[in-house]
GROMACS .gro file of C-alpha atoms in nm:
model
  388
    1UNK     CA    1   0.527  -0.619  -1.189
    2UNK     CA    2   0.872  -0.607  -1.054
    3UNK     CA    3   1.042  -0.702  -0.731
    4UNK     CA    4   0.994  -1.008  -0.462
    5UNK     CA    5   0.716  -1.016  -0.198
    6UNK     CA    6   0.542  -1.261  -0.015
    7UNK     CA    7   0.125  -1.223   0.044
    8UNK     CA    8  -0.002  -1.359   0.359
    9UNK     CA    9  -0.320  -1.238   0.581
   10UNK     CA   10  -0.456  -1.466   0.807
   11UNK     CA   11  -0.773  -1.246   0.873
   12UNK     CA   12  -1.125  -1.433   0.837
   13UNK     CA   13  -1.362  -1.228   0.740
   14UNK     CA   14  -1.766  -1.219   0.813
   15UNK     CA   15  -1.949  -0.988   0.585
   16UNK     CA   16  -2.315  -0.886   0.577
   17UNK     CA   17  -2.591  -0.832   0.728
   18UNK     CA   18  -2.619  -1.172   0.888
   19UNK     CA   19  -2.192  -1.162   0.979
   20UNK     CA   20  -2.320  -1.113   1.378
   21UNK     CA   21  -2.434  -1.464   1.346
   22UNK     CA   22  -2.078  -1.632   1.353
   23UNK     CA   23  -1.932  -1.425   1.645
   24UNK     CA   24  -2.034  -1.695   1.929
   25UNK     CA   25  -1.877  -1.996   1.694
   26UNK     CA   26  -1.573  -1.771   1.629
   27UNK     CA   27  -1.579  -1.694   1.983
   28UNK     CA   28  -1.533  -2.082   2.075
   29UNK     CA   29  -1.211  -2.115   1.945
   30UNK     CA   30  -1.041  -1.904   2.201
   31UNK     CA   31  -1.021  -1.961   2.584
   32UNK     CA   32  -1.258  -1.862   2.862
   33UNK     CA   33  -1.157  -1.453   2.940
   34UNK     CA   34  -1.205  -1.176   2.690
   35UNK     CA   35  -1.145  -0.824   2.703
   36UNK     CA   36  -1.393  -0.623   2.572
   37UNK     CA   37  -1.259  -0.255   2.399
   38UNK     CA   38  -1.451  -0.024   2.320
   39UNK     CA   39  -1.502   0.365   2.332
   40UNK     CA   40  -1.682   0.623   2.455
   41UNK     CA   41  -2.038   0.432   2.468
   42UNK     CA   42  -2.187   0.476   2.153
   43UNK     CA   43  -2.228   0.127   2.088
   44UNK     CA   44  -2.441   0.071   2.387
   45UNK     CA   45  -2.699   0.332   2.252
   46UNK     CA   46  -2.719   0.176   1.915
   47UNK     CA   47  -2.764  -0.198   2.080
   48UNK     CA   48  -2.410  -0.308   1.920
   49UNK     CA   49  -2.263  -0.367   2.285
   50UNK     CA   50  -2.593  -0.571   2.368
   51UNK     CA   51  -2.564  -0.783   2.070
   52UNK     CA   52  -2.171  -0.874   2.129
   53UNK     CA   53  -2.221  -0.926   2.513
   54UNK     CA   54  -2.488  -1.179   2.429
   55UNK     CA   55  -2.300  -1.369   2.232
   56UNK     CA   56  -1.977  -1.338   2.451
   57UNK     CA   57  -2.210  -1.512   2.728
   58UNK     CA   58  -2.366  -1.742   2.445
   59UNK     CA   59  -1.975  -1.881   2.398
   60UNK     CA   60  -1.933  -1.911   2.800
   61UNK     CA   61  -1.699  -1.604   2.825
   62UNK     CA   62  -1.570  -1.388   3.120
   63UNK     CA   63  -1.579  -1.081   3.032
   64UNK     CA   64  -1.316  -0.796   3.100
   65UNK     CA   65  -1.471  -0.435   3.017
   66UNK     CA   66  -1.234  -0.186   2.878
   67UNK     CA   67  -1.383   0.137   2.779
   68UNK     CA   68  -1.305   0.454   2.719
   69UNK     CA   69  -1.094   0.437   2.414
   70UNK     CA   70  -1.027   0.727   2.207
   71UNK     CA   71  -1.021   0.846   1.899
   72UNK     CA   72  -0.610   0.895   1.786
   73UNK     CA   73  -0.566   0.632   2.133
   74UNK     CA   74  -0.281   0.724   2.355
   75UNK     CA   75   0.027   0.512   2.485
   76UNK     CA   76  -0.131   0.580   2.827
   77UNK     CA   77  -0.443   0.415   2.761
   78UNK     CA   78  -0.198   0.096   2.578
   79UNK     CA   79  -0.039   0.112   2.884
   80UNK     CA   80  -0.340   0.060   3.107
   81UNK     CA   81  -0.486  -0.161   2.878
   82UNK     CA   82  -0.179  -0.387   2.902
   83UNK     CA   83  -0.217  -0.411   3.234
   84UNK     CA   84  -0.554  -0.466   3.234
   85UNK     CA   85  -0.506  -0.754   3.016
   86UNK     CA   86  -0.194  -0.875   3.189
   87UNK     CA   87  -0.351  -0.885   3.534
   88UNK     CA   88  -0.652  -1.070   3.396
   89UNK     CA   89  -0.459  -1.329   3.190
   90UNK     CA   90  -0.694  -1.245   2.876
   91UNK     CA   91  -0.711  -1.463   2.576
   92UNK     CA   92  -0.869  -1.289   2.352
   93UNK     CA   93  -0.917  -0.932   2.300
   94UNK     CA   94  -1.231  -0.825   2.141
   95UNK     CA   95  -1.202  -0.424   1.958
   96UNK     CA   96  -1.576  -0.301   1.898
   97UNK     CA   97  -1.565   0.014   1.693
   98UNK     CA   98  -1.390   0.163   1.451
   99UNK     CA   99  -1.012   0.208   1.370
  100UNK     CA  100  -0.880   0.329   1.651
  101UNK     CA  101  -1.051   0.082   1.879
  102UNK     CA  102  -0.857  -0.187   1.681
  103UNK     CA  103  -0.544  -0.012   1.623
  104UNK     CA  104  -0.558   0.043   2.027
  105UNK     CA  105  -0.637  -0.328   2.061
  106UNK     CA  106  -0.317  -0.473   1.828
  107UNK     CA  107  -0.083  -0.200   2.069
  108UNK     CA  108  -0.254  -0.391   2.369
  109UNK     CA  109  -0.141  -0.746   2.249
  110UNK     CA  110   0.192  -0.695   2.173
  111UNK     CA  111   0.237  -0.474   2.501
  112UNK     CA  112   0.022  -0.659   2.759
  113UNK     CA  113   0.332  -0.924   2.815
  114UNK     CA  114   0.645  -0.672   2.722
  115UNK     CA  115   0.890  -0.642   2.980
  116UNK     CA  116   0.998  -0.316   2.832
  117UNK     CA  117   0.864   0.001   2.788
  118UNK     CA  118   0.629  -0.035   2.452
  119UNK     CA  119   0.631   0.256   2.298
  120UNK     CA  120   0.980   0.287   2.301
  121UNK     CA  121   0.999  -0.044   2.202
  122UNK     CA  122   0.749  -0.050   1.894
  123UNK     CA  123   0.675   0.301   1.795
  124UNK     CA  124   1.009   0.453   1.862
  125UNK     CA  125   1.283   0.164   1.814
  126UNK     CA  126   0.990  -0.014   1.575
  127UNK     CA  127   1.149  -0.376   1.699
  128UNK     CA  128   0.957  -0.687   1.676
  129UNK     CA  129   0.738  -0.858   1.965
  130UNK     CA  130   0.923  -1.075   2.152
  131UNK     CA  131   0.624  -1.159   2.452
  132UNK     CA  132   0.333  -1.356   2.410
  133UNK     CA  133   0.058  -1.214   2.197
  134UNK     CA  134  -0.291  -1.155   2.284
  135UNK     CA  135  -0.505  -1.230   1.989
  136UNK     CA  136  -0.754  -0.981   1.839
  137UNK     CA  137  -1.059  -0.993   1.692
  138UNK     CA  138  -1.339  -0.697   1.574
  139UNK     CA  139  -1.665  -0.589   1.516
  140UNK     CA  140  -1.583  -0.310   1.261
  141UNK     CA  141  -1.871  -0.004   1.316
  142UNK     CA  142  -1.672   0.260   1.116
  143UNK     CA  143  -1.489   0.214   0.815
  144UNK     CA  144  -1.212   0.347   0.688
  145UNK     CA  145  -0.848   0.252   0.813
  146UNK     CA  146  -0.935  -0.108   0.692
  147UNK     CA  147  -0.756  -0.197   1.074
  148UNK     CA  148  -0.997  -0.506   1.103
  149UNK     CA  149  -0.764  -0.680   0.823
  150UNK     CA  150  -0.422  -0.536   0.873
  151UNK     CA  151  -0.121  -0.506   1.156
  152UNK     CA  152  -0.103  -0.147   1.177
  153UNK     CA  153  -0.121   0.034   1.516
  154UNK     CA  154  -0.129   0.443   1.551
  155UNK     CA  155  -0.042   0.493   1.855
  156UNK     CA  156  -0.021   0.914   2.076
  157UNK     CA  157   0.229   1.016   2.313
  158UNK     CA  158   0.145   1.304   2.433
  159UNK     CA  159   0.454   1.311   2.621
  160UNK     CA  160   0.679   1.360   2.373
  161UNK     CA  161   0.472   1.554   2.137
  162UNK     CA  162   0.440   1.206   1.882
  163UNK     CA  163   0.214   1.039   1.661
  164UNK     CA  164   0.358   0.708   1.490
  165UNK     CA  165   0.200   0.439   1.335
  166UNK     CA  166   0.354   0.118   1.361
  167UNK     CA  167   0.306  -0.186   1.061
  168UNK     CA  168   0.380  -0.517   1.289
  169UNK     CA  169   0.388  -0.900   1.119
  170UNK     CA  170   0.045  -1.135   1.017
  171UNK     CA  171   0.073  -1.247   1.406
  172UNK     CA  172  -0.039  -0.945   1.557
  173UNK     CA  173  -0.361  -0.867   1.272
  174UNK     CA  174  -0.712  -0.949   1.391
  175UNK     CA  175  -0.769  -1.331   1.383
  176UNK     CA  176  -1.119  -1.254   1.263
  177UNK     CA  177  -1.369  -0.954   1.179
  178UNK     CA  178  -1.716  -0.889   1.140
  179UNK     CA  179  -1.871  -0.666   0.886
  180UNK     CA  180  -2.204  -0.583   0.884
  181UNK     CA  181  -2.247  -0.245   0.691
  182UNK     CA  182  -2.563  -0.165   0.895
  183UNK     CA  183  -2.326  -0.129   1.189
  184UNK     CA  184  -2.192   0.174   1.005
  185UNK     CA  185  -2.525   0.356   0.978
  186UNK     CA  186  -2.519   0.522   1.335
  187UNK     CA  187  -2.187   0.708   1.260
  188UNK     CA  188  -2.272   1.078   1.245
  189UNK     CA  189  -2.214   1.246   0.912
  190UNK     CA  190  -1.889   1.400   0.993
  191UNK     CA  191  -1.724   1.094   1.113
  192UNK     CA  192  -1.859   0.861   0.795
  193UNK     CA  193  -1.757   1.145   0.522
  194UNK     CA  194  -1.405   1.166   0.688
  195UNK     CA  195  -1.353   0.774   0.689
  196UNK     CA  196  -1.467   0.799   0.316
  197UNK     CA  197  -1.115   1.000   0.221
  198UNK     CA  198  -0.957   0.829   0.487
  199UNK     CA  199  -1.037   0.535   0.232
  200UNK     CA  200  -0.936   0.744  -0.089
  201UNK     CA  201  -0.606   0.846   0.088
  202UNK     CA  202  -0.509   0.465   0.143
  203UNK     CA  203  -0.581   0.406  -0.215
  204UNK     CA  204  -0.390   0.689  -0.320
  205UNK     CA  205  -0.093   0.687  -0.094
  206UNK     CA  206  -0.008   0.314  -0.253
  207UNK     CA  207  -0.083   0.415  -0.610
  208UNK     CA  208   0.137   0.731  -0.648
  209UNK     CA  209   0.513   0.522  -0.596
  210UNK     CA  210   0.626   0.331  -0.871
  211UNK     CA  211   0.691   0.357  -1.218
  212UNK     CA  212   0.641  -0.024  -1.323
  213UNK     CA  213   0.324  -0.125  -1.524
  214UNK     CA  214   0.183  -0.291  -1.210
  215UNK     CA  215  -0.138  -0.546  -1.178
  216UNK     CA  216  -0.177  -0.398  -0.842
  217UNK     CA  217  -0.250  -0.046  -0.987
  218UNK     CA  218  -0.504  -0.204  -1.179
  219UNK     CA  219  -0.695  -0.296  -0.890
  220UNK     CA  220  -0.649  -0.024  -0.709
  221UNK     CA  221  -0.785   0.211  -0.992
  222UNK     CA  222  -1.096  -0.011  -0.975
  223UNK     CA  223  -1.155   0.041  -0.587
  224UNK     CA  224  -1.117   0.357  -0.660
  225UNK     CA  225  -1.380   0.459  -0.903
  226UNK     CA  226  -1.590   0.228  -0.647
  227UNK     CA  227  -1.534   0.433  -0.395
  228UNK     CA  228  -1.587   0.706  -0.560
  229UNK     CA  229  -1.968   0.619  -0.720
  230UNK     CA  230  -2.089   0.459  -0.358
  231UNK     CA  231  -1.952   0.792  -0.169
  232UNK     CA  232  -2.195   1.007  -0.400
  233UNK     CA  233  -2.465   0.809  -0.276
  234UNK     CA  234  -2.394   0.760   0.068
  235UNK     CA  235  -2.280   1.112   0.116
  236UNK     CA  236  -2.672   1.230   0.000
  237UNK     CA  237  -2.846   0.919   0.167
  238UNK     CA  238  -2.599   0.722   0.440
  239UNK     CA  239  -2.887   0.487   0.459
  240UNK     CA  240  -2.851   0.284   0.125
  241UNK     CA  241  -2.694  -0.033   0.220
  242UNK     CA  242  -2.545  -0.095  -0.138
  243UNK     CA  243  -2.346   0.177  -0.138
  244UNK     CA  244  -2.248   0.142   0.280
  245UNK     CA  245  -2.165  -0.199   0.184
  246UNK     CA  246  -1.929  -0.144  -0.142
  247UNK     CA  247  -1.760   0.102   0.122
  248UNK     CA  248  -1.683  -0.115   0.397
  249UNK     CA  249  -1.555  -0.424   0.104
  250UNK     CA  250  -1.297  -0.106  -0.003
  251UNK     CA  251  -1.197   0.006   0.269
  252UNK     CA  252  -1.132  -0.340   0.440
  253UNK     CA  253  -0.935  -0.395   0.054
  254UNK     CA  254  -0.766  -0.046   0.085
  255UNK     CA  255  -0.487  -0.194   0.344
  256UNK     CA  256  -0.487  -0.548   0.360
  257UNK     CA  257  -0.143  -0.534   0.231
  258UNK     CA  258  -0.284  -0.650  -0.097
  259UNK     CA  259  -0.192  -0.287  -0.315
  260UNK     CA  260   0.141  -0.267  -0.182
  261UNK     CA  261   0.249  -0.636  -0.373
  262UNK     CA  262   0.460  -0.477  -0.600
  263UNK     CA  263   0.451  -0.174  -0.493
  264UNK     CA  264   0.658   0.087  -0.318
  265UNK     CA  265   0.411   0.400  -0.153
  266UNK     CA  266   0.438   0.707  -0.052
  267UNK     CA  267   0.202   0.822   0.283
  268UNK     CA  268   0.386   1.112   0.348
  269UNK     CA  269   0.016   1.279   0.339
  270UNK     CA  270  -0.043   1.050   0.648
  271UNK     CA  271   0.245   1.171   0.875
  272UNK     CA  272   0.147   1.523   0.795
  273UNK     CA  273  -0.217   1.419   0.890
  274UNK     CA  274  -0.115   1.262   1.209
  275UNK     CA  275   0.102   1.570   1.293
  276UNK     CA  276  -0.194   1.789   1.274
  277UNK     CA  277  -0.373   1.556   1.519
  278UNK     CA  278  -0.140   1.509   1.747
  279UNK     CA  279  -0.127   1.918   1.735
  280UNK     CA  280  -0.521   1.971   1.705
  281UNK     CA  281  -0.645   1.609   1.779
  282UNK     CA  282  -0.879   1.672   1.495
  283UNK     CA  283  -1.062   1.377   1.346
  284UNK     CA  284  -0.779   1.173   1.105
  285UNK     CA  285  -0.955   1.158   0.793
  286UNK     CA  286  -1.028   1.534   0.809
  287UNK     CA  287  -0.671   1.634   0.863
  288UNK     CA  288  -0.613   1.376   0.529
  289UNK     CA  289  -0.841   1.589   0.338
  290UNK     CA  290  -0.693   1.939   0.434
  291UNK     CA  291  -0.338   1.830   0.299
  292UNK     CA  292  -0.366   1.591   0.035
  293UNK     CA  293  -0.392   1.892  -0.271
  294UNK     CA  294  -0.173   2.056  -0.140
  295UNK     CA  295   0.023   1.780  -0.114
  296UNK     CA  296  -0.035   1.627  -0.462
  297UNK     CA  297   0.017   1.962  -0.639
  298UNK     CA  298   0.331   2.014  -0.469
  299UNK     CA  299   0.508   1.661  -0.573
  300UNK     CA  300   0.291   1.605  -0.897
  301UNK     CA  301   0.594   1.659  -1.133
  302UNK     CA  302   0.808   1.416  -0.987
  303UNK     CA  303   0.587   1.139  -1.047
  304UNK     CA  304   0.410   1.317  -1.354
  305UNK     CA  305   0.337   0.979  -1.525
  306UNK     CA  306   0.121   0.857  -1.270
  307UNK     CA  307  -0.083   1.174  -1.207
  308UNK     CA  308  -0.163   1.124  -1.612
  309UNK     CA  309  -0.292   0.796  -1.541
  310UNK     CA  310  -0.452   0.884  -1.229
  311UNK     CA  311  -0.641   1.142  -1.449
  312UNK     CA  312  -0.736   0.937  -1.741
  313UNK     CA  313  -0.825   0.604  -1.603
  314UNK     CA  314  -0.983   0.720  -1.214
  315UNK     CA  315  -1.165   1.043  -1.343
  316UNK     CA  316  -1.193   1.015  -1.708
  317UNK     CA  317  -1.004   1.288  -1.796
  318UNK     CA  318  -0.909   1.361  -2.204
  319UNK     CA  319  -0.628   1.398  -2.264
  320UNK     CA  320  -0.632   1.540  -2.666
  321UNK     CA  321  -0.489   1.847  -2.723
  322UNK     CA  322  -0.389   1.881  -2.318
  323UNK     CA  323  -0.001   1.859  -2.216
  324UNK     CA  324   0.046   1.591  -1.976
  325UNK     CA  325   0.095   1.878  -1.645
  326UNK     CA  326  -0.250   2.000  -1.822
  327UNK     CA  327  -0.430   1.656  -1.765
  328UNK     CA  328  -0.259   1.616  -1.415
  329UNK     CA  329  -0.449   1.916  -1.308
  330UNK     CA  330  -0.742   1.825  -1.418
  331UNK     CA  331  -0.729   1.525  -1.245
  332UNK     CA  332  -0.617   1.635  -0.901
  333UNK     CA  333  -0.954   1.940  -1.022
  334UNK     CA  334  -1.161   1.595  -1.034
  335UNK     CA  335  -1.063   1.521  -0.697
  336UNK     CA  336  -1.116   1.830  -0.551
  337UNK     CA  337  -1.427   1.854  -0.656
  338UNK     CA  338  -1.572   1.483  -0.586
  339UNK     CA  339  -1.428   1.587  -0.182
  340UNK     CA  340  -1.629   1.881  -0.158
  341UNK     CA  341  -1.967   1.730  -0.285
  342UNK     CA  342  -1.898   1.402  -0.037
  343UNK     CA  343  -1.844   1.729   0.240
  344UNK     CA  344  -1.451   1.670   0.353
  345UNK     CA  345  -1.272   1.971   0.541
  346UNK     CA  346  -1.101   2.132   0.276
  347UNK     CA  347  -0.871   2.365   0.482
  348UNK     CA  348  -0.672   2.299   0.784
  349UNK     CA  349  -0.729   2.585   0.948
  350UNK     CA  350  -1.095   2.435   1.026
  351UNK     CA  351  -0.925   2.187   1.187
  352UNK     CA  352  -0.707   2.463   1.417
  353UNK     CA  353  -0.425   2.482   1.219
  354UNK     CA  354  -0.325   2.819   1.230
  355UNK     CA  355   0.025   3.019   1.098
  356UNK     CA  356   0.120   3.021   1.487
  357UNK     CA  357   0.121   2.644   1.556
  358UNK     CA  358   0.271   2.563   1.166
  359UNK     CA  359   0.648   2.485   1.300
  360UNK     CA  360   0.501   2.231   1.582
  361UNK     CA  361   0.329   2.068   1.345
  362UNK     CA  362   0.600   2.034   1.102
  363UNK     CA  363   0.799   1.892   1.376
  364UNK     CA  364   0.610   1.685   1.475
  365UNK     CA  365   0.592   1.545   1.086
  366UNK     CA  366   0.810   1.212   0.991
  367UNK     CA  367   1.019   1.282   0.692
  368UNK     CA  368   0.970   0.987   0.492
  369UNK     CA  369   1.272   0.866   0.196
  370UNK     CA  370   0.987   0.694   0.040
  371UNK     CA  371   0.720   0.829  -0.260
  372UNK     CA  372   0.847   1.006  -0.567
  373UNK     CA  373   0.999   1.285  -0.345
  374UNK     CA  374   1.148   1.327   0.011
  375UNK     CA  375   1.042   1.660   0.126
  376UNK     CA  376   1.248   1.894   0.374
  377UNK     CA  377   1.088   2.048   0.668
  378UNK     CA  378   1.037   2.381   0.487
  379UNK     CA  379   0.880   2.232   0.208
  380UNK     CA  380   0.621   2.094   0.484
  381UNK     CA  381   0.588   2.417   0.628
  382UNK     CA  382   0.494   2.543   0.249
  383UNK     CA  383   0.207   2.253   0.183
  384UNK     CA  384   0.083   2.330   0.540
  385UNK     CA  385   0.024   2.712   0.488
  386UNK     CA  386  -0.121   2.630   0.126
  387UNK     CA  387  -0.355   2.412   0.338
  388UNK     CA  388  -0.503   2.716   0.539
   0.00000   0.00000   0.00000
C-alpha cells in the first residue's frame, strides 16, 4: 500500500429480505415532508411504491411525489426537481429505484438551495456545495452503480451535448439504504444482465491503475470472482436469491470508495460509455460492455503487469510456458467469454453506434490523465470502430 487517504462513509445500510422493516424507524429521524423519486411506474406494479408509502404514512410523513425520472436523468429534470423540493421545503428526499433514481436524487440536494446555475456549478466547474443539503435516502431495486452507498451523481445535458458524472463529499451520500435482493427480481433480463457488467466495470476500472502490491486489489479480486460465480446463476435463473443477494452485497462494495484506498483508477471505459449514451441514450451498462475489450486490448501493454494478475488470480489462467502478453489475452478471452454467456451487448453498433455518429461520440468523450494511459481523441475513435 502506498500513499495517504482518509476512509469515511456514513451510509447505514439495511440488507435482506426483512431490510423494509426499518424504513418507518429510519424514517423518524428526519422531519415531517419527504419527496418521493421515483421513475417511470414500475414500482407501483410490483407493490414496491405501496410498501414505501405505507410506511412513509406509518412515520407521519407528507409526502411530495416526484416521478418520472429517467434512466441517464437530465439537468432539466434536477432542475425541476430542485424546485420541487425548494418550494416544498423537503427534508428528506427518498430515491426508489435504481441508480439513476439516486444519482438524480444526490443532484437534487445539492441543487434544490443553489443560487447558481447547478450544472454549471457541479458538473461543469465541479465546485463544492455551498447551500443547504437535502438529505437522501434509498430503496435500491436495481443493482449495479452501488449509488445507494456513494456521492456520485451522472447527470445529461442535452443542451450542450454532455454527460458528466460528478464524485461530491460523505455529506451529500445517502444517509441510509435498503437492500432487499427480492426487490431486484422484477427487473427485466436486459436491465439486470447490464447492471451485472456495470458491476464488473466498477471492479475493473479501480483495479487496472497502480503498480503497488495493494490490500485493496486483494479484495477487489475476491468481489470479483463473486461476481462472477453468482452472475452464472442468476443470468440462467434471476430467481435464486443467493446469487441476487451476493450481487447486490458487490455491487453496493464495488463503489463505496472502499477499492480506491490506495488506489489510483482508470474509468476512461466509463466516459466512453456515457458518450455513447448521451449519443444513443442506450442503457449504461450495455454501452460498458460494447467498449471495455476494446478498450482493455488497446491499453493492455501499458499496464501489462496487472493484466497478468488479472489473468491468473480472477480467471485462473496458467501461465507455464505462456509469455506474459500470452496470459493477458487469455485473460481479457476469459472475460469475453463469461459476458457473452451472462448475455451483455457485445458490439456498439447494437446500441446505434454507427461509423456516421463515431466523431460525436468521441467528442462528447472526457479525456481522462488518469489509468495507465491517456488516450487522444483518435485513439477513441479507433476503440470505438473496433467496438462495431
Amino acid at each position: 500500500m502506498k500513499g495517504n487517504f482518509k476512509y469515511h462513509n456514513p451510509t447505514k445500510l439495511y440488507f435482506g429480505e426483512e431490510a423494509m422493516s426499518h424504513l418507518a424507524d429510519e424514517l423518524k429521524n428526519y422531519g415531517p415532508v419527504v419527496m418521493l423519486s421515483y421513475g417511470g411506474g414500475s414500482i407501483k406494479k410490483n407493490g414496491i411504491y405501496d410498501a414505501v408509502v405505507a410506511a412513509l404514512k406509518s412515520a407521519g410523513k407528507t409526502v411530495v411525489e416526484d416521478s418520472g425520472v429517467m434512466p441517464n436523468p437530465t439537468i432539466e429534470k434536477v432542475r425541476e426537481g430542485a424546485r420541487l423540493a425548494r418550494e416544498n421545503n423537503v427534508d428528506l428526499i427518498l430515491a426508489v429505484g435504481g441508480g439513476s433514481t439516486i444519482d438524480y436524487a444526490k443532484g437534487v440536494s445539492v441543487s434544490a438551495w443553489c443560487d447558481e446555475d447547478p450544472w454549471e456549478k457541479y458538473w461543469v466547474r465541479q465546485e463544492c456545495p455551498e447551500c443547504r443539503i437535502v438529505p437522501v435516502g434509498s430503496v435500491l431495486t436495481m443493482v449495479g452503480t452501488g449509488s445507494e452507498m456513494n456521492a456520485g451523481s451522472v447527470i445529461t445535458s442535452r443542451s450542450t451535448g454532455f454527460k458528466r458524472g460528478r464524485v461530491f463529499g460523505s455529506d451529500v451520500i445517502p444517509k441510509f439504504a435498503i437492500l432487499n435482493p427480492r426487490f431486484t427480481f422484477t427487473v427485466p433480463q436486459y436491465q439486470m444482465v447490464a447492471g451485472f457488467f456495470d458491476i464488473m466495470s466498477h471492479l475493473m476500472e479501480q483495479y487496472f491503475a497502480g503498480t503497488a502490491d495493494c490490500t485493496t486489489d486483494y479484495i477487489n479480486e475476491g468481489l470479483m470472482r463473486s461476481l462472477i460465480h453468482s452472475t452464472l446463476i442468476a443470468a440462467k435463473n434471476p430467481h435464486d436469491y443467493e446469487a441476487r443477494a451476493n450481487i447486490m452485497w458487490t455491487a453496493t462494495w464495488a463503489l463505496n470508495t472502499l477499492l480506491k484506498c490506495g488506489k489510483g483508477g482508470d474509468w476512461e471505459v466509463h466516459q466512453i460509455g456515457h458518450a455513447i449514451g448521451l449519443v444513443t441514450d442506450a442503457t449504461h451498462g450495455m454501452t460498458l460492455a460494447s467498449v471495455s475489450l476494446p478498450y482493455y486490448r488497446h491499453v493492455m501493454h501499458d499496464g501489462l503487469h496487472q493484466f497478468v494478475r488479472f489473468a491468473k488470480n480472477v480467471w485462473g489462467v496458467r501461465p507455464e510456458g505462456k509469455s506474459d502478453e500470452q496470459v493477458a489475452l487469455e485473460g481479457l478471452s476469459c472475460l469475453e467469454a463469461w459476458m457473452k454467456e451472462i448475455g451483455v451487448v457485445m458490439h456498439s453498433r447494437e446500441l446505434g453506434v454507427t461509423e456516421e455518429n463515431i466523431p460525436a461520440v468521441a467528442d462528447a468523450t472526457l479525456l481522462l490523465p488518469v489509468g495507465y494511459r491517456t488516450l487522444t481523441r483518435d485513439e477513441v475513435i479507433e476503440i470505438l470502430k473496433e467496438s462495431l
